[in-house]
PDB file of C-alpha atoms in Angstrom:
ATOM      1  CA  MET A 768     -26.692 101.619  28.354  1.00 58.00           C
ATOM      2  CA  MET A 769     -28.207 100.486  31.632  1.00 67.00           C
ATOM      3  CA  ALA A 770     -27.335  97.030  32.929  1.00 73.00           C
ATOM      4  CA  GLU A 771     -30.005  94.386  32.534  1.00 83.00           C
ATOM      5  CA  PRO A 772     -31.685  93.015  35.680  1.00 87.00           C
ATOM      6  CA  ILE A 773     -30.216  89.762  36.992  1.00 89.00           C
ATOM      7  CA  SER A 774     -31.590  86.841  34.993  1.00 88.00           C
ATOM      8  CA  ILE A 775     -32.115  83.502  36.709  1.00 93.00           C
ATOM      9  CA  SER A 776     -31.537  80.000  35.350  1.00 95.00           C
ATOM     10  CA  ILE A 777     -32.275  76.720  37.100  1.00 95.00           C
ATOM     11  CA  GLY A 778     -30.270  73.525  36.705  1.00 95.00           C
ATOM     12  CA  GLY A 779     -29.149  70.620  38.808  1.00 93.00           C
ATOM     13  CA  ASN A 780     -28.574  66.902  38.853  1.00 91.00           C
ATOM     14  CA  SER A 781     -30.125  63.638  39.952  1.00 91.00           C
ATOM     15  CA  HIS A 782     -27.736  60.723  40.522  1.00 89.00           C
ATOM     16  CA  TRP A 783     -28.975  57.346  41.741  1.00 89.00           C
ATOM     17  CA  GLY A 784     -27.074  54.104  42.108  1.00 88.00           C
ATOM     18  CA  ILE A 785     -27.668  50.543  43.303  1.00 90.00           C
ATOM     19  CA  ALA A 786     -25.015  47.978  44.192  1.00 88.00           C
ATOM     20  CA  VAL A 787     -24.905  44.325  45.160  1.00 90.00           C
ATOM     21  CA  VAL A 788     -22.600  44.095  48.169  1.00 85.00           C
ATOM     22  CA  ASP A 789     -20.565  41.313  49.775  1.00 84.00           C
ATOM     23  CA  ASN A 790     -19.732  42.851  53.145  1.00 78.00           C
ATOM     24  CA  GLU A 791     -17.619  41.052  55.744  1.00 75.00           C
ATOM     25  CA  ALA A 792     -18.600  43.436  58.544  1.00 63.00           C
ATOM     26  CA  THR A 793     -19.911  41.718  61.669  1.00 57.00           C
ATOM     27  CA  SER A 794     -22.045  44.665  62.760  1.00 58.00           C
ATOM     28  CA  ASP A 795     -25.577  45.594  61.734  1.00 54.00           C
ATOM     29  CA  ALA A 796     -24.097  47.893  59.064  1.00 57.00           C
ATOM     30  CA  THR A 797     -23.825  45.008  56.589  1.00 58.00           C
ATOM     31  CA  ASP A 798     -25.756  45.332  53.328  1.00 64.00           C
ATOM     32  CA  ASP A 799     -26.663  42.850  50.612  1.00 81.00           C
ATOM     33  CA  VAL A 800     -28.069  45.629  48.413  1.00 83.00           C
ATOM     34  CA  ALA A 801     -27.178  49.297  48.832  1.00 80.00           C
ATOM     35  CA  PHE A 802     -28.640  52.480  47.360  1.00 81.00           C
ATOM     36  CA  SER A 803     -26.908  55.848  47.118  1.00 80.00           C
ATOM     37  CA  ASN A 804     -28.104  59.125  45.693  1.00 82.00           C
ATOM     38  CA  ASP A 805     -27.217  62.749  45.147  1.00 83.00           C
ATOM     39  CA  VAL A 806     -29.986  65.127  44.078  1.00 88.00           C
ATOM     40  CA  GLU A 807     -29.400  68.848  43.851  1.00 90.00           C
ATOM     41  CA  LEU A 808     -31.169  71.932  42.507  1.00 92.00           C
ATOM     42  CA  GLN A 809     -28.917  74.777  41.348  1.00 94.00           C
ATOM     43  CA  ILE A 810     -30.059  78.377  40.866  1.00 95.00           C
ATOM     44  CA  HIS A 811     -27.764  80.730  38.944  1.00 95.00           C
ATOM     45  CA  GLY A 812     -28.243  84.431  38.255  1.00 96.00           C
ATOM     46  CA  SER A 813     -26.055  87.162  36.791  1.00 95.00           C
ATOM     47  CA  THR A 814     -25.887  90.448  35.006  1.00 94.00           C
ATOM     48  CA  VAL A 815     -23.090  92.625  33.586  1.00 94.00           C
ATOM     49  CA  LEU A 816     -22.805  96.195  34.853  1.00 93.00           C
ATOM     50  CA  ASP A 817     -21.913  99.170  32.648  1.00 90.00           C
ATOM     51  CA  SER A 818     -18.367  98.911  34.016  1.00 91.00           C
ATOM     52  CA  GLY A 819     -18.052  95.403  32.548  1.00 92.00           C
ATOM     53  CA  VAL A 820     -18.107  93.728  35.966  1.00 95.00           C
ATOM     54  CA  GLU A 821     -20.331  90.666  36.203  1.00 96.00           C
ATOM     55  CA  VAL A 822     -22.460  90.377  39.345  1.00 96.00           C
ATOM     56  CA  GLY A 823     -24.100  87.068  40.150  1.00 96.00           C
ATOM     57  CA  ILE A 824     -25.497  84.606  42.657  1.00 96.00           C
ATOM     58  CA  ARG A 825     -25.446  80.844  43.067  1.00 94.00           C
ATOM     59  CA  ILE A 826     -27.788  78.882  45.340  1.00 92.00           C
ATOM     60  CA  GLU A 827     -27.694  75.103  45.664  1.00 90.00           C
ATOM     61  CA  ILE A 828     -30.425  73.160  47.440  1.00 88.00           C
ATOM     62  CA  GLU A 829     -30.186  69.495  48.370  1.00 82.00           C
ATOM     63  CA  GLY A 830     -32.945  67.537  46.662  1.00 78.00           C
ATOM     64  CA  GLU A 831     -33.326  64.834  49.309  1.00 73.00           C
ATOM     65  CA  GLU A 832     -33.726  64.904  53.072  1.00 67.00           C
ATOM     66  CA  SER A 833     -30.644  66.484  54.640  1.00 62.00           C
ATOM     67  CA  THR A 834     -29.616  68.117  57.913  1.00 63.00           C
ATOM     68  CA  ASP A 835     -28.064  70.904  55.816  1.00 62.00           C
ATOM     69  CA  GLN A 836     -30.575  71.575  53.046  1.00 71.00           C
ATOM     70  CA  GLY A 837     -28.614  74.522  51.718  1.00 70.00           C
ATOM     71  CA  ASP A 838     -25.321  73.827  49.982  1.00 75.00           C
ATOM     72  CA  GLU A 839     -23.100  76.323  48.131  1.00 82.00           C
ATOM     73  CA  THR A 840     -24.833  79.719  48.400  1.00 88.00           C
ATOM     74  CA  TYR A 841     -22.893  82.851  47.492  1.00 93.00           C
ATOM     75  CA  MET A 842     -22.759  86.084  45.507  1.00 96.00           C
ATOM     76  CA  TYR A 843     -19.818  87.113  43.331  1.00 97.00           C
ATOM     77  CA  LEU A 844     -18.152  89.927  41.403  1.00 97.00           C
ATOM     78  CA  GLU A 845     -16.102  88.961  38.361  1.00 98.00           C
ATOM     79  CA  GLY A 846     -13.984  91.068  36.035  1.00 96.00           C
ATOM     80  CA  SER A 847     -10.473  91.613  34.758  1.00 96.00           C
ATOM     81  CA  PHE A 848      -9.351  91.714  38.410  1.00 97.00           C
ATOM     82  CA  GLY A 849     -10.491  88.129  38.984  1.00 97.00           C
ATOM     83  CA  THR A 850     -13.440  86.852  41.033  1.00 98.00           C
ATOM     84  CA  ILE A 851     -14.566  87.806  44.536  1.00 98.00           C
ATOM     85  CA  ARG A 852     -17.103  85.557  46.283  1.00 96.00           C
ATOM     86  CA  VAL A 853     -18.913  86.043  49.583  1.00 94.00           C
ATOM     87  CA  GLY A 854     -21.051  83.274  51.044  1.00 90.00           C
ATOM     88  CA  ASN A 855     -21.026  79.572  51.768  1.00 88.00           C
ATOM     89  CA  ASP A 856     -18.621  77.560  49.627  1.00 89.00           C
ATOM     90  CA  ASP A 857     -15.776  75.048  49.824  1.00 90.00           C
ATOM     91  CA  ALA A 858     -12.342  76.327  50.847  1.00 92.00           C
ATOM     92  CA  ALA A 859     -10.136  77.697  48.061  1.00 96.00           C
ATOM     93  CA  GLY A 860      -7.611  74.861  48.422  1.00 96.00           C
ATOM     94  CA  TYR A 861     -10.407  72.336  47.914  1.00 94.00           C
ATOM     95  CA  GLN A 862     -11.887  74.056  44.876  1.00 95.00           C
ATOM     96  CA  MET A 863      -8.574  74.340  43.040  1.00 96.00           C
ATOM     97  CA  GLY A 864      -7.481  70.742  43.603  1.00 95.00           C
ATOM     98  CA  THR A 865      -7.352  67.845  41.173  1.00 96.00           C
ATOM     99  CA  ALA A 866      -7.402  64.060  41.516  1.00 95.00           C
ATOM    100  CA  ALA A 867      -6.831  60.897  39.516  1.00 96.00           C
ATOM    101  CA  PRO A 868      -9.025  60.580  36.387  1.00 96.00           C
ATOM    102  CA  TYR A 869     -12.234  58.610  36.935  1.00 95.00           C
ATOM    103  CA  ALA A 870     -14.767  57.342  34.402  1.00 95.00           C
ATOM    104  CA  THR A 871     -17.438  58.301  36.940  1.00 89.00           C
ATOM    105  CA  TYR A 872     -17.010  60.055  40.266  1.00 83.00           C
ATOM    106  CA  PHE A 873     -20.264  58.615  41.595  1.00 80.00           C
ATOM    107  CA  TYR A 874     -18.613  55.236  42.184  1.00 80.00           C
ATOM    108  CA  GLY A 875     -15.075  56.629  42.403  1.00 83.00           C
ATOM    109  CA  ILE A 876     -12.645  56.576  45.309  1.00 87.00           C
ATOM    110  CA  ASN A 877     -12.367  60.342  45.792  1.00 85.00           C
ATOM    111  CA  THR A 878     -16.067  60.801  46.531  1.00 78.00           C
ATOM    112  CA  PRO A 879     -18.396  60.846  49.569  1.00 65.00           C
ATOM    113  CA  TYR A 880     -20.961  58.502  48.038  1.00 64.00           C
ATOM    114  CA  TRP A 881     -19.575  54.973  48.366  1.00 61.00           C
ATOM    115  CA  VAL A 882     -16.111  54.698  49.909  1.00 53.00           C
ATOM    116  CA  GLY A 883     -16.188  53.373  53.455  1.00 50.00           C
ATOM    117  CA  THR A 884     -19.968  53.500  53.736  1.00 51.00           C
ATOM    118  CA  PHE A 885     -20.705  49.780  53.645  1.00 52.00           C
ATOM    119  CA  SER A 886     -18.883  48.587  56.763  1.00 47.00           C
ATOM    120  CA  GLY A 887     -19.183  51.829  58.674  1.00 47.00           C
ATOM    121  CA  SER A 888     -15.547  51.490  59.813  1.00 44.00           C
ATOM    122  CA  PRO A 889     -13.761  54.619  58.497  1.00 44.00           C
ATOM    123  CA  SER A 890     -14.770  57.840  60.242  1.00 47.00           C
ATOM    124  CA  ASN A 891     -14.183  59.969  57.147  1.00 49.00           C
ATOM    125  CA  TRP A 892     -14.635  59.400  53.456  1.00 66.00           C
ATOM    126  CA  HIS A 893     -11.585  59.307  51.241  1.00 81.00           C
ATOM    127  CA  SER A 894     -10.522  62.695  49.903  1.00 88.00           C
ATOM    128  CA  THR A 895      -7.268  64.139  48.576  1.00 92.00           C
ATOM    129  CA  PHE A 896      -8.544  67.739  48.485  1.00 93.00           C
ATOM    130  CA  ALA A 897      -7.220  70.279  51.018  1.00 92.00           C
ATOM    131  CA  GLY A 898      -9.978  71.615  53.269  1.00 88.00           C
ATOM    132  CA  THR A 899     -12.395  68.705  52.900  1.00 83.00           C
ATOM    133  CA  ASN A 900     -13.292  68.683  56.595  1.00 81.00           C
ATOM    134  CA  VAL A 901     -14.426  72.318  56.829  1.00 81.00           C
ATOM    135  CA  GLY A 902     -17.375  71.981  54.441  1.00 77.00           C
ATOM    136  CA  ASP A 903     -19.168  74.952  52.912  1.00 81.00           C
ATOM    137  CA  SER A 904     -18.053  77.574  55.413  1.00 80.00           C
ATOM    138  CA  ALA A 905     -19.305  81.166  55.325  1.00 83.00           C
ATOM    139  CA  SER A 906     -16.289  82.787  53.679  1.00 89.00           C
ATOM    140  CA  VAL A 907     -14.839  85.563  51.602  1.00 93.00           C
ATOM    141  CA  MET A 908     -12.868  84.266  48.604  1.00 96.00           C
ATOM    142  CA  TYR A 909     -10.669  85.605  45.854  1.00 98.00           C
ATOM    143  CA  PHE A 910      -9.705  83.816  42.626  1.00 98.00           C
ATOM    144  CA  SER A 911      -7.182  85.420  40.311  1.00 98.00           C
ATOM    145  CA  PRO A 912      -7.665  85.711  36.546  1.00 98.00           C
ATOM    146  CA  VAL A 913      -6.323  82.774  34.547  1.00 97.00           C
ATOM    147  CA  ILE A 914      -2.994  83.875  33.048  1.00 97.00           C
ATOM    148  CA  ASN A 915      -1.292  81.472  30.634  1.00 96.00           C
ATOM    149  CA  GLY A 916      -3.192  78.613  32.265  1.00 97.00           C
ATOM    150  CA  PHE A 917      -2.213  79.568  35.836  1.00 97.00           C
ATOM    151  CA  GLN A 918      -4.636  80.641  38.579  1.00 98.00           C
ATOM    152  CA  PHE A 919      -4.529  80.975  42.362  1.00 98.00           C
ATOM    153  CA  GLY A 920      -7.203  81.335  45.023  1.00 98.00           C
ATOM    154  CA  LEU A 921      -7.508  82.447  48.656  1.00 98.00           C
ATOM    155  CA  SER A 922     -10.329  82.092  51.179  1.00 95.00           C
ATOM    156  CA  TYR A 923     -11.049  83.072  54.768  1.00 93.00           C
ATOM    157  CA  ALA A 924     -13.879  81.931  57.045  1.00 88.00           C
ATOM    158  CA  PRO A 925     -14.212  83.701  60.414  1.00 82.00           C
ATOM    159  CA  GLU A 926     -14.842  81.970  63.702  1.00 76.00           C
ATOM    160  CA  GLY A 927     -18.473  80.850  63.611  1.00 66.00           C
ATOM    161  CA  GLY A 928     -20.701  82.239  66.360  1.00 58.00           C
ATOM    162  CA  ALA A 929     -18.049  84.596  67.744  1.00 51.00           C
ATOM    163  CA  GLU A 930     -16.383  86.966  65.305  1.00 50.00           C
ATOM    164  CA  ALA A 931     -19.069  86.135  62.750  1.00 49.00           C
ATOM    165  CA  ARG A 932     -22.723  86.728  63.659  1.00 53.00           C
ATOM    166  CA  SER A 933     -24.191  84.986  60.645  1.00 52.00           C
ATOM    167  CA  GLY A 934     -25.924  81.745  61.570  1.00 52.00           C
ATOM    168  CA  THR A 935     -24.416  80.036  58.541  1.00 52.00           C
ATOM    169  CA  ALA A 936     -20.919  80.803  59.760  1.00 46.00           C
ATOM    170  CA  SER A 937     -21.306  77.844  62.120  1.00 45.00           C
ATOM    171  CA  LEU A 938     -20.598  75.697  59.049  1.00 50.00           C
ATOM    172  CA  ALA A 939     -16.951  76.553  59.757  1.00 46.00           C
ATOM    173  CA  LYS A 940     -17.396  74.169  62.730  1.00 52.00           C
ATOM    174  CA  GLY A 941     -16.429  76.755  65.307  1.00 61.00           C
ATOM    175  CA  GLY A 942     -13.003  78.005  64.241  1.00 77.00           C
ATOM    176  CA  GLU A 943     -11.618  80.233  61.528  1.00 84.00           C
ATOM    177  CA  VAL A 944     -10.451  78.670  58.268  1.00 90.00           C
ATOM    178  CA  VAL A 945      -7.637  79.962  56.049  1.00 93.00           C
ATOM    179  CA  SER A 946      -7.063  78.270  52.699  1.00 96.00           C
ATOM    180  CA  ALA A 947      -5.077  78.777  49.509  1.00 98.00           C
ATOM    181  CA  GLY A 948      -4.730  76.930  46.236  1.00 98.00           C
ATOM    182  CA  ALA A 949      -2.998  77.188  42.878  1.00 98.00           C
ATOM    183  CA  ARG A 950      -3.619  75.412  39.589  1.00 98.00           C
ATOM    184  CA  TYR A 951      -2.149  75.155  36.104  1.00 98.00           C
ATOM    185  CA  ASP A 952      -4.142  73.865  33.140  1.00 97.00           C
ATOM    186  CA  GLY A 953      -2.105  73.845  29.962  1.00 96.00           C
ATOM    187  CA  ALA A 954      -0.264  71.734  27.438  1.00 93.00           C
ATOM    188  CA  PHE A 955       3.208  70.435  26.708  1.00 90.00           C
ATOM    189  CA  GLY A 956       3.291  69.473  23.062  1.00 90.00           C
ATOM    190  CA  ASP A 957       0.315  67.217  22.357  1.00 92.00           C
ATOM    191  CA  ALA A 958      -0.260  66.415  26.038  1.00 96.00           C
ATOM    192  CA  GLY A 959      -2.708  68.296  28.242  1.00 97.00           C
ATOM    193  CA  VAL A 960      -1.434  68.846  31.785  1.00 98.00           C
ATOM    194  CA  THR A 961      -3.118  69.807  35.051  1.00 98.00           C
ATOM    195  CA  ILE A 962      -1.000  70.532  38.142  1.00 98.00           C
ATOM    196  CA  ALA A 963      -2.713  71.646  41.343  1.00 98.00           C
ATOM    197  CA  GLY A 964      -1.880  72.196  44.998  1.00 97.00           C
ATOM    198  CA  GLY A 965      -3.709  73.426  48.059  1.00 97.00           C
ATOM    199  CA  TYR A 966      -3.401  74.262  51.761  1.00 97.00           C
ATOM    200  CA  SER A 967      -6.023  74.679  54.472  1.00 95.00           C
ATOM    201  CA  SER A 968      -5.782  75.577  58.165  1.00 93.00           C
ATOM    202  CA  HIS A 969      -8.715  75.137  60.552  1.00 89.00           C
ATOM    203  CA  ASP A 970      -8.757  76.340  64.180  1.00 85.00           C
ATOM    204  CA  MET A 971     -10.482  73.693  66.294  1.00 79.00           C
ATOM    205  CA  GLU A 972     -11.904  75.407  69.378  1.00 69.00           C
ATOM    206  CA  SER A 973     -12.462  73.467  72.607  1.00 63.00           C
ATOM    207  CA  ASP A 974     -14.448  74.395  75.736  1.00 59.00           C
ATOM    208  CA  SER A 975     -12.802  71.657  77.794  1.00 59.00           C
ATOM    209  CA  GLY A 976      -9.140  72.276  76.993  1.00 59.00           C
ATOM    210  CA  PRO A 977      -6.608  73.957  74.721  1.00 68.00           C
ATOM    211  CA  GLY A 978      -7.558  74.370  71.103  1.00 76.00           C
ATOM    212  CA  ARG A 979      -5.666  73.019  68.145  1.00 85.00           C
ATOM    213  CA  THR A 980      -5.127  73.873  64.479  1.00 88.00           C
ATOM    214  CA  GLU A 981      -5.758  71.111  61.966  1.00 89.00           C
ATOM    215  CA  SER A 982      -4.004  71.622  58.646  1.00 93.00           C
ATOM    216  CA  ASP A 983      -4.145  70.028  55.200  1.00 93.00           C
ATOM    217  CA  MET A 984      -1.679  69.999  52.320  1.00 97.00           C
ATOM    218  CA  ALA A 985      -2.588  68.420  48.988  1.00 97.00           C
ATOM    219  CA  GLY A 986      -1.367  68.166  45.419  1.00 97.00           C
ATOM    220  CA  GLY A 987      -2.175  66.367  42.196  1.00 98.00           C
ATOM    221  CA  VAL A 988      -1.099  65.912  38.571  1.00 98.00           C
ATOM    222  CA  VAL A 989      -3.065  64.661  35.540  1.00 98.00           C
ATOM    223  CA  VAL A 990      -1.639  64.207  32.016  1.00 98.00           C
ATOM    224  CA  SER A 991      -3.920  63.529  29.026  1.00 97.00           C
ATOM    225  CA  MET A 992      -3.226  62.642  25.393  1.00 96.00           C
ATOM    226  CA  SER A 993      -5.161  60.838  22.639  1.00 95.00           C
ATOM    227  CA  GLY A 994      -8.068  59.954  24.911  1.00 95.00           C
ATOM    228  CA  VAL A 995      -5.833  58.532  27.671  1.00 97.00           C
ATOM    229  CA  SER A 996      -5.494  60.300  31.034  1.00 98.00           C
ATOM    230  CA  VAL A 997      -3.066  59.286  33.784  1.00 98.00           C
ATOM    231  CA  GLY A 998      -2.651  60.913  37.154  1.00 98.00           C
ATOM    232  CA  GLY A 999      -2.962  60.937  40.891  1.00 97.00           C
ATOM    233  CA  SER A1000      -3.180  63.072  43.989  1.00 97.00           C
ATOM    234  CA  TYR A1001      -1.990  63.094  47.593  1.00 97.00           C
ATOM    235  CA  ARG A1002      -3.157  64.745  50.827  1.00 96.00           C
ATOM    236  CA  VAL A1003      -1.661  64.821  54.315  1.00 97.00           C
ATOM    237  CA  THR A1004      -3.698  66.035  57.307  1.00 94.00           C
ATOM    238  CA  ASP A1005      -1.988  67.101  60.534  1.00 93.00           C
ATOM    239  CA  PRO A1006      -4.553  66.911  63.384  1.00 91.00           C
ATOM    240  CA  ASP A1007      -2.214  68.813  65.770  1.00 89.00           C
ATOM    241  CA  VAL A1008      -2.783  66.329  68.616  1.00 88.00           C
ATOM    242  CA  ASP A1009       0.038  64.877  70.719  1.00 88.00           C
ATOM    243  CA  GLY A1010       0.548  61.193  69.978  1.00 89.00           C
ATOM    244  CA  VAL A1011      -1.675  61.276  66.891  1.00 90.00           C
ATOM    245  CA  ASP A1012       0.037  60.819  63.532  1.00 92.00           C
ATOM    246  CA  ASP A1013      -0.813  62.501  60.248  1.00 93.00           C
ATOM    247  CA  VAL A1014      -3.530  61.029  58.055  1.00 92.00           C
ATOM    248  CA  GLU A1015      -2.179  60.300  54.570  1.00 95.00           C
ATOM    249  CA  GLN A1016      -4.382  59.647  51.539  1.00 94.00           C
ATOM    250  CA  PHE A1017      -3.699  59.189  47.846  1.00 96.00           C
ATOM    251  CA  ASP A1018      -5.336  58.037  44.645  1.00 96.00           C
ATOM    252  CA  VAL A1019      -3.932  57.035  41.250  1.00 97.00           C
ATOM    253  CA  GLY A1020      -5.665  56.066  38.035  1.00 97.00           C
ATOM    254  CA  ILE A1021      -5.745  55.732  34.285  1.00 98.00           C
ATOM    255  CA  SER A1022      -8.756  56.366  32.067  1.00 98.00           C
ATOM    256  CA  TYR A1023      -9.535  56.010  28.375  1.00 98.00           C
ATOM    257  CA  GLY A1024     -12.398  57.583  26.491  1.00 96.00           C
ATOM    258  CA  GLU A1025     -13.595  57.155  22.909  1.00 93.00           C
ATOM    259  CA  GLY A1026     -16.946  58.364  21.647  1.00 94.00           C
ATOM    260  CA  PRO A1027     -19.618  57.967  24.352  1.00 96.00           C
ATOM    261  CA  TRP A1028     -17.522  55.438  26.331  1.00 97.00           C
ATOM    262  CA  THR A1029     -15.069  56.080  29.173  1.00 97.00           C
ATOM    263  CA  ILE A1030     -13.395  53.433  31.326  1.00 97.00           C
ATOM    264  CA  SER A1031     -10.927  53.757  34.210  1.00 97.00           C
ATOM    265  CA  LEU A1032      -8.882  51.715  36.645  1.00 98.00           C
ATOM    266  CA  ASN A1033      -8.224  53.357  40.019  1.00 96.00           C
ATOM    267  CA  TYR A1034      -6.579  52.650  43.355  1.00 96.00           C
ATOM    268  CA  GLY A1035      -6.282  54.629  46.592  1.00 93.00           C
ATOM    269  CA  GLU A1036      -5.132  54.295  50.185  1.00 93.00           C
ATOM    270  CA  GLN A1037      -5.769  55.964  53.547  1.00 91.00           C
ATOM    271  CA  THR A1038      -3.252  55.411  56.370  1.00 91.00           C
ATOM    272  CA  GLN A1039      -2.635  56.659  59.901  1.00 90.00           C
ATOM    273  CA  ASP A1040      -0.030  54.832  61.991  1.00 88.00           C
ATOM    274  CA  SER A1041      -1.253  55.874  65.447  1.00 87.00           C
ATOM    275  CA  SER A1042      -4.759  54.490  64.809  1.00 83.00           C
ATOM    276  CA  ASN A1043      -3.523  51.454  62.838  1.00 83.00           C
ATOM    277  CA  THR A1044      -5.563  52.692  59.866  1.00 84.00           C
ATOM    278  CA  ASP A1045      -4.557  51.025  56.611  1.00 87.00           C
ATOM    279  CA  ASN A1046      -7.430  51.135  54.128  1.00 88.00           C
ATOM    280  CA  GLY A1047      -7.240  50.351  50.417  1.00 90.00           C
ATOM    281  CA  TYR A1048      -9.732  51.040  47.622  1.00 90.00           C
ATOM    282  CA  ALA A1049      -9.778  49.562  44.111  1.00 93.00           C
ATOM    283  CA  ARG A1050     -12.169  50.369  41.256  1.00 94.00           C
ATOM    284  CA  LEU A1051     -12.899  49.343  37.678  1.00 96.00           C
ATOM    285  CA  LEU A1052     -15.310  51.946  36.331  1.00 96.00           C
ATOM    286  CA  GLY A1053     -17.220  52.507  33.107  1.00 97.00           C
ATOM    287  CA  ASN A1054     -19.453  55.298  31.855  1.00 97.00           C
ATOM    288  CA  TYR A1055     -21.660  55.558  28.747  1.00 97.00           C
ATOM    289  CA  ASN A1056     -23.127  58.872  27.620  1.00 97.00           C
ATOM    290  CA  LEU A1057     -26.716  58.227  26.527  1.00 96.00           C
ATOM    291  CA  GLY A1058     -27.390  61.822  25.533  1.00 95.00           C
ATOM    292  CA  PRO A1059     -26.866  65.435  26.644  1.00 95.00           C
ATOM    293  CA  GLY A1060     -26.498  65.364  30.420  1.00 93.00           C
ATOM    294  CA  ILE A1061     -27.531  61.681  30.668  1.00 96.00           C
ATOM    295  CA  ASN A1062     -24.980  59.058  31.719  1.00 96.00           C
ATOM    296  CA  LEU A1063     -25.138  55.391  32.648  1.00 97.00           C
ATOM    297  CA  ALA A1064     -22.290  54.151  34.857  1.00 95.00           C
ATOM    298  CA  GLY A1065     -21.114  50.804  36.166  1.00 95.00           C
ATOM    299  CA  ALA A1066     -18.507  49.715  38.694  1.00 93.00           C
ATOM    300  CA  VAL A1067     -16.773  46.780  40.294  1.00 94.00           C
ATOM    301  CA  GLY A1068     -14.875  47.605  43.461  1.00 90.00           C
ATOM    302  CA  GLN A1069     -13.249  46.377  46.610  1.00 89.00           C
ATOM    303  CA  ASP A1070     -12.587  48.253  49.849  1.00 86.00           C
ATOM    304  CA  THR A1071     -10.145  46.632  52.282  1.00 86.00           C
ATOM    305  CA  PHE A1072      -9.945  47.825  55.885  1.00 80.00           C
ATOM    306  CA  ASP A1073      -7.481  47.307  58.718  1.00 77.00           C
ATOM    307  CA  ASN A1074     -10.161  45.500  60.751  1.00 74.00           C
ATOM    308  CA  ASP A1075     -10.618  42.954  57.913  1.00 74.00           C
ATOM    309  CA  GLU A1076     -14.263  43.996  57.410  1.00 74.00           C
ATOM    310  CA  ASN A1077     -13.683  44.129  53.661  1.00 82.00           C
ATOM    311  CA  THR A1078     -16.273  44.936  51.037  1.00 83.00           C
ATOM    312  CA  THR A1079     -16.666  43.811  47.423  1.00 87.00           C
ATOM    313  CA  PHE A1080     -19.432  45.323  45.304  1.00 88.00           C
ATOM    314  CA  ALA A1081     -20.780  45.672  41.787  1.00 93.00           C
ATOM    315  CA  GLY A1082     -23.239  48.382  40.839  1.00 91.00           C
ATOM    316  CA  VAL A1083     -24.884  50.559  38.224  1.00 94.00           C
ATOM    317  CA  ALA A1084     -25.913  54.202  38.378  1.00 92.00           C
ATOM    318  CA  MET A1085     -27.812  56.747  36.320  1.00 94.00           C
ATOM    319  CA  ALA A1086     -26.738  60.395  36.324  1.00 92.00           C
ATOM    320  CA  ILE A1087     -28.953  63.132  34.881  1.00 94.00           C
ATOM    321  CA  SER A1088     -27.752  66.734  34.753  1.00 93.00           C
ATOM    322  CA  PHE A1089     -29.941  69.606  33.548  1.00 92.00           C
TER     323      PHE A1089
END
């Protein structure tokens, strides 16, 4: 039999949130009321060849104004050998990571949406995933088959604009990226267990001086049983600069879900001795599933920064996935 032509499906999400904010920042970045959103259109397509190999594409388009309207865009081959991807996607170490359990990631700590955005003080959002800083680089990736719950992944992004002639390769921010990750999803008795680790190396080119290689190492563990999940994750980033210490980040949390309800309590920190960075993040989160793909979330949180421009907020959000 001949393989069917690639069939296309369209999905996506629309997440919007509003928070009342008590911000101690002295700059113009203070907010009494803050909005945040994430809107994305996702196009998927695949077919299965006569050999049994699945061939597919994925294209993600940001649904609001953005300097990078395209997001993850790649093609893939998948079979008993595993999965090969070519295109723009997060580094393998990032994709295979795990973090503390959250009732909702929209207001969570390990997310780009809210942490550190009110005071404008931190230069980077909190993340415990290896390879966060390289974004959706033009890469070739390999993910092994899942064997007894275990899987590993590798990715390589060439030097944008030099070895790679694709315009999208510039998403690697100039230098080549090498990343690896491994993950186990299984059970011990009645408890579900996820253990994950990742590594990423990014060459940082410089026209004005010697280059450097920034590297990430990360790991996380989550244990779940009877609706309760407990876990955390940790990441250390070595900027490879004399006199500049590693950036260390972690998150921990516990969540409980029953029926449509999920609640969680979470805490995280970001520290770097050489810059006197000592930031803390606390969250009480709740999520209620209104229907298929429709969730209503709420949060109370506090972000504390080394410059004492602390933030306390309470907010609600609606998340629609289709």
